[in-house]
PDB file of C-alpha atoms in Angstrom:
ATOM      1  CA  ARG A   1       0.000   0.000   0.000  1.00  0.00           C
ATOM      2  CA  PRO A   2       1.554   3.333  -1.018  1.00  0.00           C
ATOM      3  CA  VAL A   3       2.282   6.086   1.475  1.00  0.00           C
ATOM      4  CA  ARG A   4      -0.885   8.136   1.683  1.00  0.00           C
ATOM      5  CA  GLY A   5      -0.425  11.735   2.891  1.00  0.00           C
ATOM      6  CA  GLY A   6       0.684  13.878  -0.036  1.00  0.00           C
ATOM      7  CA  ALA A   7      -0.665  11.602  -2.764  1.00  0.00           C
ATOM      8  CA  VAL A   8      -4.152  11.579  -1.263  1.00  0.00           C
ATOM      9  CA  LEU A   9      -4.130  15.368  -1.085  1.00  0.00           C
ATOM     10  CA  ARG A  10      -3.030  15.606  -4.726  1.00  0.00           C
ATOM     11  CA  HIS A  11      -5.883  13.342  -5.799  1.00  0.00           C
ATOM     12  CA  LEU A  12      -8.304  15.237  -3.585  1.00  0.00           C
ATOM     13  CA  ARG A  13      -7.333  18.607  -5.085  1.00  0.00           C
ATOM     14  CA  SER A  14      -7.418  17.202  -8.607  1.00  0.00           C
ATOM     15  CA  ALA A  15     -10.875  15.681  -8.121  1.00  0.00           C
ATOM     16  CA  ALA A  16     -12.234  18.860  -6.520  1.00  0.00           C
ATOM     17  CA  ARG A  17     -10.841  21.043  -9.295  1.00  0.00           C
ATOM     18  CA  ASN A  18     -11.882  18.819 -12.223  1.00  0.00           C
ATOM     19  CA  LEU A  19     -15.360  18.119 -10.846  1.00  0.00           C
ATOM     20  CA  ARG A  20     -15.836  21.698  -9.593  1.00  0.00           C
ATOM     21  CA  LEU A  21     -16.428  20.603  -6.008  1.00  0.00           C
ATOM     22  CA  ARG A  22     -15.770  22.447  -2.801  1.00  0.00           C
ATOM     23  CA  ILE A  23     -13.132  20.745  -0.650  1.00  0.00           C
ATOM     24  CA  GLY A  24     -15.769  19.852   1.963  1.00  0.00           C
ATOM     25  CA  GLU A  25     -17.899  18.201  -0.721  1.00  0.00           C
ATOM     26  CA  ALA A  26     -14.915  16.199  -1.964  1.00  0.00           C
ATOM     27  CA  LEU A  27     -14.023  15.126   1.592  1.00  0.00           C
ATOM     28  CA  ARG A  28     -17.564  13.816   2.161  1.00  0.00           C
ATOM     29  CA  LEU A  29     -17.536  11.633  -0.963  1.00  0.00           C
ATOM     30  CA  ARG A  30     -18.145   7.981  -0.289  1.00  0.00           C
ATOM     31  CA  ILE A  31     -17.238   5.144  -2.611  1.00  0.00           C
ATOM     32  CA  SER A  32     -20.961   4.456  -3.042  1.00  0.00           C
ATOM     33  CA  ASP A  33     -21.420   7.983  -4.464  1.00  0.00           C
ATOM     34  CA  ILE A  34     -19.547   6.984  -7.621  1.00  0.00           C
ATOM     35  CA  ARG A  35     -21.907   5.438 -10.149  1.00  0.00           C
ATOM     36  CA  SER A  36     -19.554   4.060 -12.800  1.00  0.00           C
ATOM     37  CA  GLU A  37     -22.287   2.526 -14.931  1.00  0.00           C
ATOM     38  CA  GLU A  38     -24.169   5.827 -15.117  1.00  0.00           C
ATOM     39  CA  LYS A  39     -20.939   7.880 -15.274  1.00  0.00           C
ATOM     40  CA  LEU A  40     -22.260  10.061 -12.446  1.00  0.00           C
ATOM     41  CA  LEU A  41     -21.006  11.239  -9.100  1.00  0.00           C
ATOM     42  CA  TYR A  42     -23.578  11.961  -6.404  1.00  0.00           C
ATOM     43  CA  ILE A  43     -22.857  14.933  -4.149  1.00  0.00           C
ATOM     44  CA  ARG A  44     -24.773  14.800  -0.881  1.00  0.00           C
ATOM     45  CA  SER A  45     -25.541  17.652   1.499  1.00  0.00           C
ATOM     46  CA  SER A  46     -23.900  20.315  -0.609  1.00  0.00           C
ATOM     47  CA  LYS A  47     -24.305  24.035  -0.054  1.00  0.00           C
ATOM     48  CA  GLY A  48     -27.870  24.673   1.038  1.00  0.00           C
ATOM     49  CA  ARG A  49     -28.082  21.005   2.109  1.00  0.00           C
ATOM     50  CA  LYS A  50     -28.946  19.978  -1.424  1.00  0.00           C
ATOM     51  CA  ASP A  51     -27.955  16.833  -3.262  1.00  0.00           C
ATOM     52  CA  TRP A  52     -26.865  16.929  -6.879  1.00  0.00           C
ATOM     53  CA  ARG A  53     -25.175  14.848  -9.569  1.00  0.00           C
ATOM     54  CA  VAL A  54     -22.026  15.564 -11.540  1.00  0.00           C
ATOM     55  CA  PRO A  55     -21.253  13.804 -14.832  1.00  0.00           C
ATOM     56  CA  LEU A  56     -17.981  11.865 -14.827  1.00  0.00           C
ATOM     57  CA  SER A  57     -15.776  11.982 -17.894  1.00  0.00           C
ATOM     58  CA  ALA A  58     -14.026   8.784 -18.965  1.00  0.00           C
ATOM     59  CA  ARG A  59     -10.706  10.346 -17.919  1.00  0.00           C
ATOM     60  CA  MET A  60     -11.973  11.292 -14.440  1.00  0.00           C
ATOM     61  CA  LEU A  61     -13.558   7.883 -13.939  1.00  0.00           C
ATOM     62  CA  GLU A  62     -10.251   6.234 -14.852  1.00  0.00           C
ATOM     63  CA  MET A  63      -8.358   8.496 -12.416  1.00  0.00           C
ATOM     64  CA  LEU A  64     -10.794   7.570  -9.625  1.00  0.00           C
ATOM     65  CA  ARG A  65     -10.413   3.864 -10.445  1.00  0.00           C
ATOM     66  CA  GLU A  66      -6.621   4.104 -10.336  1.00  0.00           C
ATOM     67  CA  TYR A  67      -6.813   5.943  -7.014  1.00  0.00           C
ATOM     68  CA  TYR A  68      -9.198   3.323  -5.607  1.00  0.00           C
ATOM     69  CA  LEU A  69      -6.971   0.432  -6.666  1.00  0.00           C
ATOM     70  CA  ALA A  70      -3.848   2.092  -5.231  1.00  0.00           C
ATOM     71  CA  TYR A  71      -5.269   3.178  -1.855  1.00  0.00           C
ATOM     72  CA  LYS A  72      -8.238   0.826  -1.322  1.00  0.00           C
ATOM     73  CA  PRO A  73     -10.430   3.169   0.732  1.00  0.00           C
ATOM     74  CA  THR A  74     -13.175   1.343   2.640  1.00  0.00           C
ATOM     75  CA  ASP A  75     -15.957   3.927   3.064  1.00  0.00           C
ATOM     76  CA  PHE A  76     -14.984   7.504   2.251  1.00  0.00           C
ATOM     77  CA  LEU A  77     -13.209   8.033  -1.052  1.00  0.00           C
ATOM     78  CA  PHE A  78     -10.510  10.186   0.578  1.00  0.00           C
ATOM     79  CA  GLU A  79      -9.635   8.607   3.935  1.00  0.00           C
ATOM     80  CA  GLY A  80      -7.052   9.586   6.499  1.00  0.00           C
ATOM     81  CA  GLN A  81      -4.036   7.433   7.262  1.00  0.00           C
ATOM     82  CA  GLN A  82      -5.926   5.625  10.018  1.00  0.00           C
ATOM     83  CA  GLY A  83      -9.028   5.213   7.847  1.00  0.00           C
ATOM     84  CA  GLY A  84     -12.248   7.152   8.282  1.00  0.00           C
ATOM     85  CA  GLN A  85     -13.067  10.543   6.831  1.00  0.00           C
ATOM     86  CA  TYR A  86     -10.060  12.679   5.892  1.00  0.00           C
ATOM     87  CA  SER A  87     -10.075  15.979   7.728  1.00  0.00           C
ATOM     88  CA  ALA A  88      -8.873  19.230   6.219  1.00  0.00           C
TER      89      ALA A  88
END
């Protein structure tokens, strides 16, 4: 398993920037929010406590898959070194 710290933050910033998410929204992403078949990402409890969907490009979906295979998060997409939700 690769060392997490800096690499996780790079992926987090890249995902937030490419998907136009706030950092808090990206930190709350769960693996179950990624719908590969539909090529959608579900954002829950966004600003105004609203849920919305973001289309996933093939490139972004591939980046998320590579990240998942490298770091094997269990619940949240971006987890801290001890597991659980990554805190900013």
